PDB file of C-alpha atoms in Angstrom:
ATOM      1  CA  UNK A 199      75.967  73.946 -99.941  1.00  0.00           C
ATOM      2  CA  UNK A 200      77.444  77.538-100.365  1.00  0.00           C
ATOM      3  CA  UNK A 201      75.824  80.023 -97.687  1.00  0.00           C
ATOM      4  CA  UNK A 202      74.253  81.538-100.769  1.00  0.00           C
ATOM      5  CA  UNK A 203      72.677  78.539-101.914  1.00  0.00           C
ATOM      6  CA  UNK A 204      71.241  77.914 -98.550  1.00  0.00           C
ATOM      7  CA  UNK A 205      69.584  81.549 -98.322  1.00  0.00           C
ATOM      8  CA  UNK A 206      67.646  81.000-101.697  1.00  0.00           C
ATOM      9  CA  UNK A 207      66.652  77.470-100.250  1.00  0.00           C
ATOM     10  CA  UNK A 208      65.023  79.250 -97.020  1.00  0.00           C
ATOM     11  CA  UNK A 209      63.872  81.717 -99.150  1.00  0.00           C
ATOM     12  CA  UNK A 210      62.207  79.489-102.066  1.00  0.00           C
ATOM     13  CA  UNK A 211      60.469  77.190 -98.614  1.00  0.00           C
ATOM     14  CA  UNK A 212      58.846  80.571 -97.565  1.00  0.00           C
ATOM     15  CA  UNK A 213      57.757  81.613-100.792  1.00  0.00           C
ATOM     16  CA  UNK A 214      56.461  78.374-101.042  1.00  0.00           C
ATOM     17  CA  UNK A 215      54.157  78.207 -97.869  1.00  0.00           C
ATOM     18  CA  UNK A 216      53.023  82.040 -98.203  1.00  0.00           C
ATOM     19  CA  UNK A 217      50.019  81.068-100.840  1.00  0.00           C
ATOM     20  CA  UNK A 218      49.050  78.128 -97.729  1.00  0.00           C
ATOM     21  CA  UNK A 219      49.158  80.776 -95.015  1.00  0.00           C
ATOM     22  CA  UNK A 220      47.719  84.028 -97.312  1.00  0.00           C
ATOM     23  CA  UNK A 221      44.690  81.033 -97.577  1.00  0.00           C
ATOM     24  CA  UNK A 222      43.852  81.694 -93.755  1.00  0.00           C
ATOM     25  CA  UNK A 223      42.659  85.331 -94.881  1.00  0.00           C
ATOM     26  CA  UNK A 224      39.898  84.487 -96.824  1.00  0.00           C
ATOM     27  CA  UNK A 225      37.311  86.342 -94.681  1.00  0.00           C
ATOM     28  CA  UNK A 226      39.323  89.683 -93.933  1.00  0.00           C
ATOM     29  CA  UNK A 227      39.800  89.304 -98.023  1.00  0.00           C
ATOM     30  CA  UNK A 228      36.397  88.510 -98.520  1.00  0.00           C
ATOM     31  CA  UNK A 229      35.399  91.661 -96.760  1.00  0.00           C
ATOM     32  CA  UNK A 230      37.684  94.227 -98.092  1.00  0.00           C
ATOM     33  CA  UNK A 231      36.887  92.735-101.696  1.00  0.00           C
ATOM     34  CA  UNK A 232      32.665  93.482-100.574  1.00  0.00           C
ATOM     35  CA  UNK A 233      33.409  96.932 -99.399  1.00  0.00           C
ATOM     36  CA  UNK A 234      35.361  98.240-102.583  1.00  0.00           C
ATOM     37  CA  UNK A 235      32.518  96.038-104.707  1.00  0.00           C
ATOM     38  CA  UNK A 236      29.503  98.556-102.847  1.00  0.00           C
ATOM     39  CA  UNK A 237      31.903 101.270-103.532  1.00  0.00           C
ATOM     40  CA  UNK A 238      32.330 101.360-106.820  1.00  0.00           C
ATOM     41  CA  UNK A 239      29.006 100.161-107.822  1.00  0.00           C
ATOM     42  CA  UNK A 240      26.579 102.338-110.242  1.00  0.00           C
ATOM     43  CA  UNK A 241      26.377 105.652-108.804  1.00  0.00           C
ATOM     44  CA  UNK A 242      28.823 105.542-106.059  1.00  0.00           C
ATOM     45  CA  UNK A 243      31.896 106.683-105.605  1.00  0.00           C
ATOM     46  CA  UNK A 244      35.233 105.006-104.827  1.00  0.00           C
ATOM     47  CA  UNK A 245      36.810 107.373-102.299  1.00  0.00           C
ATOM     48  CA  UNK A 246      40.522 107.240-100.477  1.00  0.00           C
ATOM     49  CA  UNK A 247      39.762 105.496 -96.819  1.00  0.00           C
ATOM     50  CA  UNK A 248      36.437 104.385 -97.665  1.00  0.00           C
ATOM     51  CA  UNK A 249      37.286 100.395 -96.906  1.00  0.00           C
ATOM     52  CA  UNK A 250      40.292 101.810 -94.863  1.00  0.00           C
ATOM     53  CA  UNK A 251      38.817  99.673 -91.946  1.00  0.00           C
ATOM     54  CA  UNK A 252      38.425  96.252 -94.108  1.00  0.00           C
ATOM     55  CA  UNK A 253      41.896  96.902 -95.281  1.00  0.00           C
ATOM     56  CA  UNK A 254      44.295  97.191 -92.499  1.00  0.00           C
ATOM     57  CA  UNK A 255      42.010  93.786 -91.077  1.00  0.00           C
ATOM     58  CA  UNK A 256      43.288  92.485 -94.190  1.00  0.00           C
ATOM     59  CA  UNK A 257      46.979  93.755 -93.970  1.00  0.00           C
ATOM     60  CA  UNK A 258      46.850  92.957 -89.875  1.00  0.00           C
ATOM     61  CA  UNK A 259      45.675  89.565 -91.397  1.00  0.00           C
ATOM     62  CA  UNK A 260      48.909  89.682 -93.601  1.00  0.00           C
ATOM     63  CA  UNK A 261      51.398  91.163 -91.494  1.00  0.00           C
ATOM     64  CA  UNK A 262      50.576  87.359 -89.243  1.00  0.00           C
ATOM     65  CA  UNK A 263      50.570  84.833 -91.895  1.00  0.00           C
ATOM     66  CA  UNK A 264      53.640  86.206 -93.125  1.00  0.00           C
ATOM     67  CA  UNK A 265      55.280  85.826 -89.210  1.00  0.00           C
ATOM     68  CA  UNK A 266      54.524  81.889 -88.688  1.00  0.00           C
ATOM     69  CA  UNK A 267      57.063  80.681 -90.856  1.00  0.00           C
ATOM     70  CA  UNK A 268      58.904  77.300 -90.040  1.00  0.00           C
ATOM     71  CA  UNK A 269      61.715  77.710 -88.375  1.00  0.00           C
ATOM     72  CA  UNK A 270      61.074  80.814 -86.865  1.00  0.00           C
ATOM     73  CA  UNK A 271      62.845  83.151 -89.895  1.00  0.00           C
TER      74      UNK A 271
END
């Protein structure tokens, strides 16, 4: 296998696993997707930062499923 072909391969098995390990954010999601629900609800009003909180939990969240990949790549 060209060193090309084996880049795509690691690349396709990481893609692959990132829905699995996304899965393991379902509450930080859940959250984030409640506060921008209440905040753009009848009458109020979506503003820049308002879930800012809920979000970087989410992205933190993220940031670690994204880091256990096999192999350690």
């Amino acid at each position: 296998m060209s060193a090309k072909g084996a880049v795509w391969s690691r690349v396709r098995g990481r893609l692959r696993a990132f829905p699995e390990r996304l899965a393991a954010c379902g509450t930080e999601a859940a959250a984030y997707g409640r506060c921008v629900q209440a905040s753009t609800a009848p009458g109020s009003r979506l503003r820049k930062d308002l879930c800012a909180q809920e979000f970087e939990a989410l992205r933190r969240c993220f940031t670690a499923a994204a880091k256990t990949v096999k192999g350690g790549c």
